[in-house]
PDB file of C-alpha atoms in Angstrom:
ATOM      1  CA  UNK M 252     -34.494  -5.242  -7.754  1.00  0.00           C
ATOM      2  CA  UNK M 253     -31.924  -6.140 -10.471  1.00  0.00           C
ATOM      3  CA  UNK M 254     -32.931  -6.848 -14.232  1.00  0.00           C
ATOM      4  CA  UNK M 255     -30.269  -7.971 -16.405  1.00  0.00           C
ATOM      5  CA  UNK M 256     -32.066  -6.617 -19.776  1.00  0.00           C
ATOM      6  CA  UNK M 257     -34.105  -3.884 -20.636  1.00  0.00           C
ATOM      7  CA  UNK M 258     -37.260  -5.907 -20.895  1.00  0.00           C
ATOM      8  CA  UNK M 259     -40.392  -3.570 -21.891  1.00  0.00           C
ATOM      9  CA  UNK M 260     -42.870  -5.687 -19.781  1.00  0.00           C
ATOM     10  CA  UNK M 261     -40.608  -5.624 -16.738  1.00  0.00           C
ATOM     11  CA  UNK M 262     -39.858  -1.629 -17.109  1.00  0.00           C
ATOM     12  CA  UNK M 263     -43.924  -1.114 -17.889  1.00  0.00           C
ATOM     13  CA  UNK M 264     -44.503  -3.458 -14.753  1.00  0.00           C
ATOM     14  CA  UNK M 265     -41.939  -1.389 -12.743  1.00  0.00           C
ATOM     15  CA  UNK M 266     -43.815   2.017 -13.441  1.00  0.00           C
ATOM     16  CA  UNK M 267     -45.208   3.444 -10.409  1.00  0.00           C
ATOM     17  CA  UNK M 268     -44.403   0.666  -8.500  1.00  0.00           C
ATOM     18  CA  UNK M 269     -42.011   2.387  -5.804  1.00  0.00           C
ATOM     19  CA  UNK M 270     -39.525  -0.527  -6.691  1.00  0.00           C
ATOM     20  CA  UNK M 271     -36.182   1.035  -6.810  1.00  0.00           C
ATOM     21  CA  UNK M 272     -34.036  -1.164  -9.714  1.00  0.00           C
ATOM     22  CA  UNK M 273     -30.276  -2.214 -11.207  1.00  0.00           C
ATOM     23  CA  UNK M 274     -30.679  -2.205 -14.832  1.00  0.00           C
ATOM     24  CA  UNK M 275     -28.525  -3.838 -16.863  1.00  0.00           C
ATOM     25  CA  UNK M 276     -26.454  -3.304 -19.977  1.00  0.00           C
ATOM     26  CA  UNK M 277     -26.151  -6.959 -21.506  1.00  0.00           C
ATOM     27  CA  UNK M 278     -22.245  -8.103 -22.408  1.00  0.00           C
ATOM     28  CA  UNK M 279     -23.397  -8.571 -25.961  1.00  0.00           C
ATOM     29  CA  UNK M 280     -24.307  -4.830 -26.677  1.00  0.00           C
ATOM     30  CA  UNK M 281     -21.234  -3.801 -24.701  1.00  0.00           C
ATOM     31  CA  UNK M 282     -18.890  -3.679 -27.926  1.00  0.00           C
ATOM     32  CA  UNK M 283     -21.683  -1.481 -30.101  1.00  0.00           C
ATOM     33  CA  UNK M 284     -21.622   1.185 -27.478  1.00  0.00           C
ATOM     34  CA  UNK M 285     -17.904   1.437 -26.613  1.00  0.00           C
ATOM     35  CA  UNK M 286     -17.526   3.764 -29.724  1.00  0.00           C
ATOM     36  CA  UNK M 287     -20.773   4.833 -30.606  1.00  0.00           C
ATOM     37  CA  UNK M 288     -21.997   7.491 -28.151  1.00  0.00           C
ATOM     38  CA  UNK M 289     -25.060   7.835 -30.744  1.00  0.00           C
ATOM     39  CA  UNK M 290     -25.600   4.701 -29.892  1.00  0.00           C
ATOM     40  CA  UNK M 291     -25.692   4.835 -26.048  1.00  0.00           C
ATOM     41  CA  UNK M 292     -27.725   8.039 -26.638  1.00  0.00           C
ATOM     42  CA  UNK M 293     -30.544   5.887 -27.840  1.00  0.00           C
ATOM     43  CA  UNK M 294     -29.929   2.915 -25.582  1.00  0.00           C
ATOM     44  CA  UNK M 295     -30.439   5.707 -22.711  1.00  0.00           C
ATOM     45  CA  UNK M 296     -33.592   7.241 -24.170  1.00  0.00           C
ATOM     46  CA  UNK M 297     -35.031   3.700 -25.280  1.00  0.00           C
ATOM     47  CA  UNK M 298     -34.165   1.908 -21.947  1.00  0.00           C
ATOM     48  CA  UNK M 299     -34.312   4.500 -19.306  1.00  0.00           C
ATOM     49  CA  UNK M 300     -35.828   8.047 -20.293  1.00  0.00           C
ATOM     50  CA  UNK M 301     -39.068   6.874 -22.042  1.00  0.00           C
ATOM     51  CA  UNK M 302     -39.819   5.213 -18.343  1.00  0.00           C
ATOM     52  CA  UNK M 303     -38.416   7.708 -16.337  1.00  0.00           C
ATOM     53  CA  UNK M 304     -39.393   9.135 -13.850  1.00  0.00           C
ATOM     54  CA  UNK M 305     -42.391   6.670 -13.052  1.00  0.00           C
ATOM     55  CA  UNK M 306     -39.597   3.811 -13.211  1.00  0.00           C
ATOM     56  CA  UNK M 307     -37.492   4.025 -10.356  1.00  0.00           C
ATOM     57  CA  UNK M 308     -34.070   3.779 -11.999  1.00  0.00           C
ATOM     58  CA  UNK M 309     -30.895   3.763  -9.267  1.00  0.00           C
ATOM     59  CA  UNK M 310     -27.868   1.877 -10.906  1.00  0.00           C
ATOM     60  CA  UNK M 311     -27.107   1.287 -14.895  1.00  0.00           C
ATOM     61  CA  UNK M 312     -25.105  -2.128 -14.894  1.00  0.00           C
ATOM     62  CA  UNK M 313     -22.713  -1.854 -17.948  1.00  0.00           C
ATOM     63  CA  UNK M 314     -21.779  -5.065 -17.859  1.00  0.00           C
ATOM     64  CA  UNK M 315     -21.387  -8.193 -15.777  1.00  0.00           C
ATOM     65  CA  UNK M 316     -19.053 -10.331 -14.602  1.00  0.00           C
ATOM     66  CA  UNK M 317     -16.743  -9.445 -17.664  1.00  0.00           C
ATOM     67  CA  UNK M 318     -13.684 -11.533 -17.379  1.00  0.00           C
ATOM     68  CA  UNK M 319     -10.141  -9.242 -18.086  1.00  0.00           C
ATOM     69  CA  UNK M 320      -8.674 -11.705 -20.199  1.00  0.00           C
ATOM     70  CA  UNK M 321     -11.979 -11.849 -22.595  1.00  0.00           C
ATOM     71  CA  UNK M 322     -12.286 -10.243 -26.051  1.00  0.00           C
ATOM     72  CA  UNK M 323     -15.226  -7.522 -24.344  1.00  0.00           C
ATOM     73  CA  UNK M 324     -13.282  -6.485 -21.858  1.00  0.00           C
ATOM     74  CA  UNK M 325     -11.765  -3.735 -23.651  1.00  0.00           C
ATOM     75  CA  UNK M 326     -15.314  -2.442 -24.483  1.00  0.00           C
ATOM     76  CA  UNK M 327     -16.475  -2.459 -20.528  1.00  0.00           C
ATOM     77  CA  UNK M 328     -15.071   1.156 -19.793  1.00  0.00           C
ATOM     78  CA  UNK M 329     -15.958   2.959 -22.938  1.00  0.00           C
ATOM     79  CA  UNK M 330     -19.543   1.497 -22.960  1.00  0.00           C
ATOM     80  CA  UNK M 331     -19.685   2.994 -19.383  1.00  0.00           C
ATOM     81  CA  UNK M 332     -18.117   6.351 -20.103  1.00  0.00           C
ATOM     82  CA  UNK M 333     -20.860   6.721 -23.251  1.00  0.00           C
ATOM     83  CA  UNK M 334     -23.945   5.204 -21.017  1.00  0.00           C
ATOM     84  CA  UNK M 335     -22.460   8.033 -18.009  1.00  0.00           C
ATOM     85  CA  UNK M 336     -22.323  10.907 -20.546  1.00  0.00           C
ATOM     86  CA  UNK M 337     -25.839   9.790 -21.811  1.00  0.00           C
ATOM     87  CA  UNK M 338     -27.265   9.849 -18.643  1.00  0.00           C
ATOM     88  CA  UNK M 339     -25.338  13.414 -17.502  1.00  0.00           C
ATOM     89  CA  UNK M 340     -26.569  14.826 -20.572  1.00  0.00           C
ATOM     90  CA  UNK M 341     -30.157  13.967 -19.145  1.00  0.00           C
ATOM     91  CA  UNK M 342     -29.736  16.142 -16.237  1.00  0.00           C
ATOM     92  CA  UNK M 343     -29.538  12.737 -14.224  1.00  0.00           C
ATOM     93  CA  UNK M 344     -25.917  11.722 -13.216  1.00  0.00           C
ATOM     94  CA  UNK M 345     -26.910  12.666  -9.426  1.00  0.00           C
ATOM     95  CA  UNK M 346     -30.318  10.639  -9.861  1.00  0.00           C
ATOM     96  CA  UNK M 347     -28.853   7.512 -11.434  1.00  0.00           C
ATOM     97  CA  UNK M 348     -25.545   5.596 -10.822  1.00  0.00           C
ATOM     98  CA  UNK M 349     -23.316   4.266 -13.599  1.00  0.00           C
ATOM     99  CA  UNK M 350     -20.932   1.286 -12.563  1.00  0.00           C
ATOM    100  CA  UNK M 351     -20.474  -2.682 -14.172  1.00  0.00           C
ATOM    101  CA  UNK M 352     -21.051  -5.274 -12.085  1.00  0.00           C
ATOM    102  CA  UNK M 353     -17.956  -7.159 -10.710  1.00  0.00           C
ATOM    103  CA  UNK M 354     -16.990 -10.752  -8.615  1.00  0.00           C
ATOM    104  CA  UNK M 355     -14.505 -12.033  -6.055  1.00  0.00           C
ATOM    105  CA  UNK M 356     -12.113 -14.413  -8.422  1.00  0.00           C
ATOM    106  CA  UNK M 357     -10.669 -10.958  -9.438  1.00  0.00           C
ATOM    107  CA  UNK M 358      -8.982 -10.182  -6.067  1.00  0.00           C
ATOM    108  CA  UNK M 359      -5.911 -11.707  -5.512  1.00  0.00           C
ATOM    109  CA  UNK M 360      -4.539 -12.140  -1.687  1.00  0.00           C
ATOM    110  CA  UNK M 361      -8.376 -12.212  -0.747  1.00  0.00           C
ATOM    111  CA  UNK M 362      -7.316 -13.459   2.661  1.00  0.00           C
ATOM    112  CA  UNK M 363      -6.526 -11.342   4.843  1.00  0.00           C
ATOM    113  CA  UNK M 364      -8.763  -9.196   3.604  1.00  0.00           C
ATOM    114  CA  UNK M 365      -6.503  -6.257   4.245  1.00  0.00           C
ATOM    115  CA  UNK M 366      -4.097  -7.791   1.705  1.00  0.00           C
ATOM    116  CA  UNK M 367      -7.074  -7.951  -1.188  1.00  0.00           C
ATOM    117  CA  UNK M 368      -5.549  -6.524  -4.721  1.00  0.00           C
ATOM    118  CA  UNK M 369      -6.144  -6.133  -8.274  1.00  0.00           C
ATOM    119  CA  UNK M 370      -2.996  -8.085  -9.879  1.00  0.00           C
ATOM    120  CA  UNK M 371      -2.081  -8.846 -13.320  1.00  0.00           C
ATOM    121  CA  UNK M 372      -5.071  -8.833 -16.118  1.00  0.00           C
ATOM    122  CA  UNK M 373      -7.690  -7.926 -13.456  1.00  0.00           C
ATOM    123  CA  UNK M 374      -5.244  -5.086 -12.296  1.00  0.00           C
ATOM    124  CA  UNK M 375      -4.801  -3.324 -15.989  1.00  0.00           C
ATOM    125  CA  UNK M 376      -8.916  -4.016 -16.514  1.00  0.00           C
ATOM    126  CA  UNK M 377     -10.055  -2.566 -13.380  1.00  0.00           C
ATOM    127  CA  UNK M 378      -7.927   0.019 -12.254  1.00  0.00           C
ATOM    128  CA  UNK M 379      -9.236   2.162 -15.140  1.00  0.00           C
ATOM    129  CA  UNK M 380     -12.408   1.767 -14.187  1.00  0.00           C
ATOM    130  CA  UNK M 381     -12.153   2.147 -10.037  1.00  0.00           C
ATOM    131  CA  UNK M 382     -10.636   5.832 -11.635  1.00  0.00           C
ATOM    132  CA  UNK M 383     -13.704   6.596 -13.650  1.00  0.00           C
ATOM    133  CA  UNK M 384     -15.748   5.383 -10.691  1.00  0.00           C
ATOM    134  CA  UNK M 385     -14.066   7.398  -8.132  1.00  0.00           C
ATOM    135  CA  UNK M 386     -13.924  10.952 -10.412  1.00  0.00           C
ATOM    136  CA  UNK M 387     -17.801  10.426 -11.313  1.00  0.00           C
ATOM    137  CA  UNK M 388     -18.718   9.514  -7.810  1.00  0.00           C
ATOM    138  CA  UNK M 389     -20.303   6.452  -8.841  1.00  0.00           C
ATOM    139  CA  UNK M 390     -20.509   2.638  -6.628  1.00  0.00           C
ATOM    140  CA  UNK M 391     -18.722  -0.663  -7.843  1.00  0.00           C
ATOM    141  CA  UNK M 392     -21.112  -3.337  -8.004  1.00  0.00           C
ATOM    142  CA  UNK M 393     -19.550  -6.584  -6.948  1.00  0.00           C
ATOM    143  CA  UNK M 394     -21.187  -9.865  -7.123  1.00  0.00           C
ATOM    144  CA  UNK M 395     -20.164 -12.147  -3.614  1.00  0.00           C
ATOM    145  CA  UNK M 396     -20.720 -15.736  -3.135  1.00  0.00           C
ATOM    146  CA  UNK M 397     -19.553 -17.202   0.437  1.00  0.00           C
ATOM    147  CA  UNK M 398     -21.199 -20.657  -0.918  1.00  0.00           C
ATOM    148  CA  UNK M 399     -18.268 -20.781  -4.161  1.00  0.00           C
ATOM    149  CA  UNK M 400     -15.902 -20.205  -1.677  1.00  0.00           C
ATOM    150  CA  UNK M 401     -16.765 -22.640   1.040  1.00  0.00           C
ATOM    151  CA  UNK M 402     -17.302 -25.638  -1.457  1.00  0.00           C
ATOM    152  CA  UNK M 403     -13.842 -24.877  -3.453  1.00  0.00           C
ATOM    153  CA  UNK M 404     -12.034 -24.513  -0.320  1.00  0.00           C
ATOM    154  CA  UNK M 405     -14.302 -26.793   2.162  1.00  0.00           C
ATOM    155  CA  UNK M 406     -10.928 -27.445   4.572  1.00  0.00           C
ATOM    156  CA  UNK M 407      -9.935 -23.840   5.529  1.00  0.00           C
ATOM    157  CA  UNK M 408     -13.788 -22.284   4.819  1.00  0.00           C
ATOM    158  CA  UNK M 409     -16.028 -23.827   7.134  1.00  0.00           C
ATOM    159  CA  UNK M 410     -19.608 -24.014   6.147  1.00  0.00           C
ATOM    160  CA  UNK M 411     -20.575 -22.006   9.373  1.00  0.00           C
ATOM    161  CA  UNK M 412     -18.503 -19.144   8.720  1.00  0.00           C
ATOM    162  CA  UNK M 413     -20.314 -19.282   5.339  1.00  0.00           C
ATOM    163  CA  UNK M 414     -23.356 -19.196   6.599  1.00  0.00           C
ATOM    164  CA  UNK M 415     -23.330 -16.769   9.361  1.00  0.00           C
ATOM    165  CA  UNK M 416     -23.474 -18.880  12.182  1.00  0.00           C
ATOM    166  CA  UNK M 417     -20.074 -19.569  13.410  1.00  0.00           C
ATOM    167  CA  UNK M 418     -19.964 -19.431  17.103  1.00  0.00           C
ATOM    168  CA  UNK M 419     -15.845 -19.003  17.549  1.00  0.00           C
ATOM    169  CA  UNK M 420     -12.905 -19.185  15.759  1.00  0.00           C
ATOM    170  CA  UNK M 421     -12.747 -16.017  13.903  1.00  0.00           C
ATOM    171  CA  UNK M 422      -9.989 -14.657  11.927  1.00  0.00           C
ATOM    172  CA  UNK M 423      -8.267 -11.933  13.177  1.00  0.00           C
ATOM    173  CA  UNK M 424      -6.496  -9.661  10.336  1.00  0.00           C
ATOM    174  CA  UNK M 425      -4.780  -6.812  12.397  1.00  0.00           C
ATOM    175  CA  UNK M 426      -7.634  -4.657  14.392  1.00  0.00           C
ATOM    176  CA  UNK M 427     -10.301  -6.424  12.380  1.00  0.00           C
ATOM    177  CA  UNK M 428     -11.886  -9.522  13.239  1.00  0.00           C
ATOM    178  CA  UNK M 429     -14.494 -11.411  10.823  1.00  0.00           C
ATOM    179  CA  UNK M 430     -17.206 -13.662  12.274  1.00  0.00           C
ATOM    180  CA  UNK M 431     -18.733 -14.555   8.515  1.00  0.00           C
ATOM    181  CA  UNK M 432     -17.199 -14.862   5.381  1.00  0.00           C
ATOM    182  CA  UNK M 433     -19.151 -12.004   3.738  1.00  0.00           C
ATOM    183  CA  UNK M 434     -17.352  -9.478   5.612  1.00  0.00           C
ATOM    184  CA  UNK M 435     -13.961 -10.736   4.376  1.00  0.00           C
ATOM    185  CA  UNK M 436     -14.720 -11.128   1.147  1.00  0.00           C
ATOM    186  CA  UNK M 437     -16.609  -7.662   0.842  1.00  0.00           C
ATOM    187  CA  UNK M 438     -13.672  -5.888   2.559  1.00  0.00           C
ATOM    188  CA  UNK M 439     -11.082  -7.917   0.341  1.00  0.00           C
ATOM    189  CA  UNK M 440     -13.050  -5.938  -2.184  1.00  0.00           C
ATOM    190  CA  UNK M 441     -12.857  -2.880  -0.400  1.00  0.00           C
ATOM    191  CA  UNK M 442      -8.786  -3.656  -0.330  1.00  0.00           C
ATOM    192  CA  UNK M 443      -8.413  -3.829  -3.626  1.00  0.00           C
ATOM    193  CA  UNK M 444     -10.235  -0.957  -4.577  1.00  0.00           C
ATOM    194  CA  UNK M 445      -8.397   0.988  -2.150  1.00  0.00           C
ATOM    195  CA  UNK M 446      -4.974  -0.294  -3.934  1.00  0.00           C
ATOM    196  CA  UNK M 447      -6.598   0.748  -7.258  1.00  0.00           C
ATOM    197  CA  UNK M 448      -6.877   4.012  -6.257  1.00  0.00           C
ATOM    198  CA  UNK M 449     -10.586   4.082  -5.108  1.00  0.00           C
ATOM    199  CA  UNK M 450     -10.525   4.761  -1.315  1.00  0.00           C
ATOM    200  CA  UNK M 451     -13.714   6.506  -1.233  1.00  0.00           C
ATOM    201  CA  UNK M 452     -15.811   4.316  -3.968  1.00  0.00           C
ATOM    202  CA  UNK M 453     -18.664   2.591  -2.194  1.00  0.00           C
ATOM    203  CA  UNK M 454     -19.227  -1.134  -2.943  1.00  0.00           C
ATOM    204  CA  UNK M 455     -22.863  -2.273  -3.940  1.00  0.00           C
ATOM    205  CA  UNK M 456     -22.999  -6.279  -3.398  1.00  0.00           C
ATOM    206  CA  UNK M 457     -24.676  -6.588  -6.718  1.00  0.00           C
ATOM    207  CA  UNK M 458     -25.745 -10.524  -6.317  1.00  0.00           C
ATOM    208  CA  UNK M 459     -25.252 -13.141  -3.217  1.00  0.00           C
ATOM    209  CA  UNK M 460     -27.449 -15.803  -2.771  1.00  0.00           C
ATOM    210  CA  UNK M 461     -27.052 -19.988  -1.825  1.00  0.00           C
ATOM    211  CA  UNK M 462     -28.524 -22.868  -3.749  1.00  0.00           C
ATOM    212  CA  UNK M 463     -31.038 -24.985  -2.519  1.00  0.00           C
ATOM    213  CA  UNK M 464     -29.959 -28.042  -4.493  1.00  0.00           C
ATOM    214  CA  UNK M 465     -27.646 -29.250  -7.111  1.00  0.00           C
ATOM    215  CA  UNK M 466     -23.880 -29.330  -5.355  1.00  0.00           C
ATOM    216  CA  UNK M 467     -22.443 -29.735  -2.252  1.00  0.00           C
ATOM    217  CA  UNK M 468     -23.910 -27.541   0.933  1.00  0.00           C
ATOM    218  CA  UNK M 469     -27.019 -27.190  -0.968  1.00  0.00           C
ATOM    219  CA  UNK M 470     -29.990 -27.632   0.320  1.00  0.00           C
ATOM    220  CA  UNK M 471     -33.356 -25.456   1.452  1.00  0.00           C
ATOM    221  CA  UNK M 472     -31.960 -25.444   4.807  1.00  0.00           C
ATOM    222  CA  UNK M 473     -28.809 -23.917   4.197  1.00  0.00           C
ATOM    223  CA  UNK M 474     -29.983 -21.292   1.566  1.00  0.00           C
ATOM    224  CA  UNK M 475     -33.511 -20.413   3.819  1.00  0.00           C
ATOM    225  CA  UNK M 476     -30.202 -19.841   6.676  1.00  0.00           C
ATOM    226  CA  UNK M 477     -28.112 -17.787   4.418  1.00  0.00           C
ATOM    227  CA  UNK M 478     -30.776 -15.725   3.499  1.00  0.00           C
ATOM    228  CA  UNK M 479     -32.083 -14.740   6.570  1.00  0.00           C
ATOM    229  CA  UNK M 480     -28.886 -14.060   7.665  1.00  0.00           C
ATOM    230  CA  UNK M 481     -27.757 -12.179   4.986  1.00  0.00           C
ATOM    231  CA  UNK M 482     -30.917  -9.740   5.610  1.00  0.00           C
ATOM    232  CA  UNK M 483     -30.387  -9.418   8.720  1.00  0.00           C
ATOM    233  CA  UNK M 484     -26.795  -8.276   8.565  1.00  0.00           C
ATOM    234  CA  UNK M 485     -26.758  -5.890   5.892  1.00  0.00           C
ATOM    235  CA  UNK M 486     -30.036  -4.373   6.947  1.00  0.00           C
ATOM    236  CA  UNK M 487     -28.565  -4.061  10.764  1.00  0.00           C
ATOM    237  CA  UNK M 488     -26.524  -1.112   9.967  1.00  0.00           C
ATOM    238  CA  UNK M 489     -23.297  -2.474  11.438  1.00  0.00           C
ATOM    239  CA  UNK M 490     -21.658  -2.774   7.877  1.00  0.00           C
ATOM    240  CA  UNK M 491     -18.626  -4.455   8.116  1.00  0.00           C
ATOM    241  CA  UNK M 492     -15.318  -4.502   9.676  1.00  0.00           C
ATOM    242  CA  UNK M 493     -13.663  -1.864   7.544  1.00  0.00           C
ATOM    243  CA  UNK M 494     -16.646  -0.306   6.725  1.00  0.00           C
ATOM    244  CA  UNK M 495     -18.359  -0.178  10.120  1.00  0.00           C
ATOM    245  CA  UNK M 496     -21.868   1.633  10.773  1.00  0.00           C
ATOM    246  CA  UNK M 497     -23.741   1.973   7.929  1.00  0.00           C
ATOM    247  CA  UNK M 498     -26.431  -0.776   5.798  1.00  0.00           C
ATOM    248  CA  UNK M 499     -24.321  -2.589   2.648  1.00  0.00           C
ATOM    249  CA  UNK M 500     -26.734  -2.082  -0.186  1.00  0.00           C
ATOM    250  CA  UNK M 501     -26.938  -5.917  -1.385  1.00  0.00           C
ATOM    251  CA  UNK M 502     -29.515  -7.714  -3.917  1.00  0.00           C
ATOM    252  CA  UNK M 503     -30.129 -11.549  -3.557  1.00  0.00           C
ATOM    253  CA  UNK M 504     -29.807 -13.587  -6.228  1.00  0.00           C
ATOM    254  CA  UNK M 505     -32.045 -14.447  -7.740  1.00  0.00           C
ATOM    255  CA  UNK M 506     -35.738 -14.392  -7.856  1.00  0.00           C
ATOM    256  CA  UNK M 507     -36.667 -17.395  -9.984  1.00  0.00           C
ATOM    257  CA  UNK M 508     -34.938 -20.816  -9.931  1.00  0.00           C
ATOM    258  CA  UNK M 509     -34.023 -21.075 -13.679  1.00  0.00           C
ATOM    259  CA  UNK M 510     -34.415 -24.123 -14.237  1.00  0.00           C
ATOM    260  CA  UNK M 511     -33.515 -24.138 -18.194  1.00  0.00           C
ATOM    261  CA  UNK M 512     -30.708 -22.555 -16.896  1.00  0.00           C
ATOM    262  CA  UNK M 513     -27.567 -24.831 -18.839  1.00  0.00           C
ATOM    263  CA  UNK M 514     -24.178 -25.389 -16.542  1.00  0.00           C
ATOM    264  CA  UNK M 515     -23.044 -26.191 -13.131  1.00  0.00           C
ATOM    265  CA  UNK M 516     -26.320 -27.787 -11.776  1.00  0.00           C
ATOM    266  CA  UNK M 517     -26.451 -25.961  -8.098  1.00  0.00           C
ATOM    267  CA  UNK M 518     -26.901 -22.502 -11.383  1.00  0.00           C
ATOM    268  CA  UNK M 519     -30.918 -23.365 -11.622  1.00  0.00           C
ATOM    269  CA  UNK M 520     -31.773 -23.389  -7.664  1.00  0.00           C
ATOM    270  CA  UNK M 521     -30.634 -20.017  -6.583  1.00  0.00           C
ATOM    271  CA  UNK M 522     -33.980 -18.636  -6.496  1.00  0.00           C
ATOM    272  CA  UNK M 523     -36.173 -17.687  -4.058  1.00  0.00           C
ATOM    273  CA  UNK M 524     -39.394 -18.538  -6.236  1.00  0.00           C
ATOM    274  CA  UNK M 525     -39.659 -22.086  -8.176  1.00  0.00           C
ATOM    275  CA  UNK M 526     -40.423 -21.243 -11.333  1.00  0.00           C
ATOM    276  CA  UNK M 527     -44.336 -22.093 -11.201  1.00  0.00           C
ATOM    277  CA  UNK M 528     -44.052 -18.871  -8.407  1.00  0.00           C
ATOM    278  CA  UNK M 529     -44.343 -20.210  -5.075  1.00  0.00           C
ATOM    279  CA  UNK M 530     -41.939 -18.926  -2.468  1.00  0.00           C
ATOM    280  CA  UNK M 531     -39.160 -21.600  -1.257  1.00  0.00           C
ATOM    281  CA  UNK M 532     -38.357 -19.788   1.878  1.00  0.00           C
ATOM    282  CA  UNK M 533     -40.316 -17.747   4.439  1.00  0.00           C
ATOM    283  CA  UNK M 534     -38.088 -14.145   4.335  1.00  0.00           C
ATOM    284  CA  UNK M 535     -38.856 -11.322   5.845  1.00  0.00           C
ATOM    285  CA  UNK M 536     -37.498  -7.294   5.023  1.00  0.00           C
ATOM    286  CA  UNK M 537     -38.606  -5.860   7.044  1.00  0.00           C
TER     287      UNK M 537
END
């Protein structure tokens, strides 16, 4: 699971569970932890040690989505480096993972894949932080949405290839060939973070999910496709074309439609609950 705020009900509920969980580090308390290490001390022993180990903590989020160009940005590595040196000091670093939680419109060149980079403002923002990630052996989370891309570029991104069930056509980039969308725009990822220095730090797909109303491409069939697709491919163990073999650790977003959510409409139908609890879509996990 992911939880994008230390909520006390949702860590109590999470004791003794067995449900391995992403917890998050909201933007807003980003800035009062970047130079307080007091600070992220207590956040730490608040948020993750007074639940711990009956809560199954694996990732601390600091962060998400940050843009590079926005006033918090500057406060995104700090707050990680305190939050990492909180945890370490816990005896935990190897048990818990420290990382901020990325998305796609900060790769530049993301097709080919092999040409994926870190340019400009996203370039000066993240390379800093692919460093800290690589020297404290810690994953990138990265937030990928095939649907955004297919409906911004519907011409050149069929909905198919979004959706996992394109029968021909693929895109050849050099030895690599990519039969879904996914897998180019998680290795476009993996490109960049190469280029920034990272070769060895693991991606974690953080959030992908499809709406099931509200936009273009929307609708309970496509998203009940996606899904199932999506399971089945990361699960499978054939990772992807530049990282071959192995399961992609990836969370669907979301759980709950939000439907107070404000915004783009397609925002409040992402889940895979309606809000009064009753599943939208028959998935399996197993």
């Amino acid at each position: 699971m992911r939880i994008y705020d230390p909520n006390p009900q949702a860590l109590q509920a999470l004791r003794g569970s067995g449900i391995e969980f992403i917890l998050d580090v909201p933007n807003d308390k980003l800035e009062g932890l970047a130079n307080d290490a007091a600070a992220a001390r207590k956040w730490v022993q608040d948020n993750v040690l007074n639940y711990y180990p009956d809560a199954k903590f694996r990732i601390i989020a600091v962060g998400n989505e940050v843009n590079p160009t926005a006033r918090l940005a500057p406060f995104v590595l700090p707050a990680m480096s305190k939050i990492y040196d909180a945890i370490a000091s816990a005896g935990l670093k190897d048990k818990i993972k420290v990382s901020t939680a990325t998305y796609s419109a900060l790769v530049s060149n993301s097709f080919p894949p092999s040409k994926g980079s870190f340019d400009g403002a996203s370039g000066s923002f993240m390379g800093p932080i692919i460093n800290f990630l690589k020297n404290t052996n810690n994953p990138l989370l990265f937030n990928i949405y095939p649907y955004f891309s297919h409906i911004q570029n519907q011409q050149n991104v069929p909905l198919p290839y979004a959706l996992f069930t394109a029968t021909g056509g693929f895109p050849q980039d050099g030895q690599n060939q990519y039969r879904n969308l996914f897998d180019a725009l998680l290795d476009a990822a993996y490109s960049a973070v190469e280029k920034a220095g990272g070769p060895n730090v693991e991606i974690v797909v953080s959030e992908s999910g499809w709406p099931s109303a509200g936009g273009p491409a929307a609708s309970v069939e496509n998203a009940a496709t996606y899904y199932r697709n999506l399971i089945n491919h990361v699960k499978g163990g054939s990772g992807s074309p530049k990282r071959p073999g192995r399961a992609i650790e990836t969370y669907l977003f979301a759980m709950f439609d939000e439907n107070q959510k404000t915004g783009v409409e397609s925002e409040k139908h992402f889940g895979l609950f309606s809000p009064n609890k009753q599943p939208k879509y028959q998935l399996s996990f197993n």
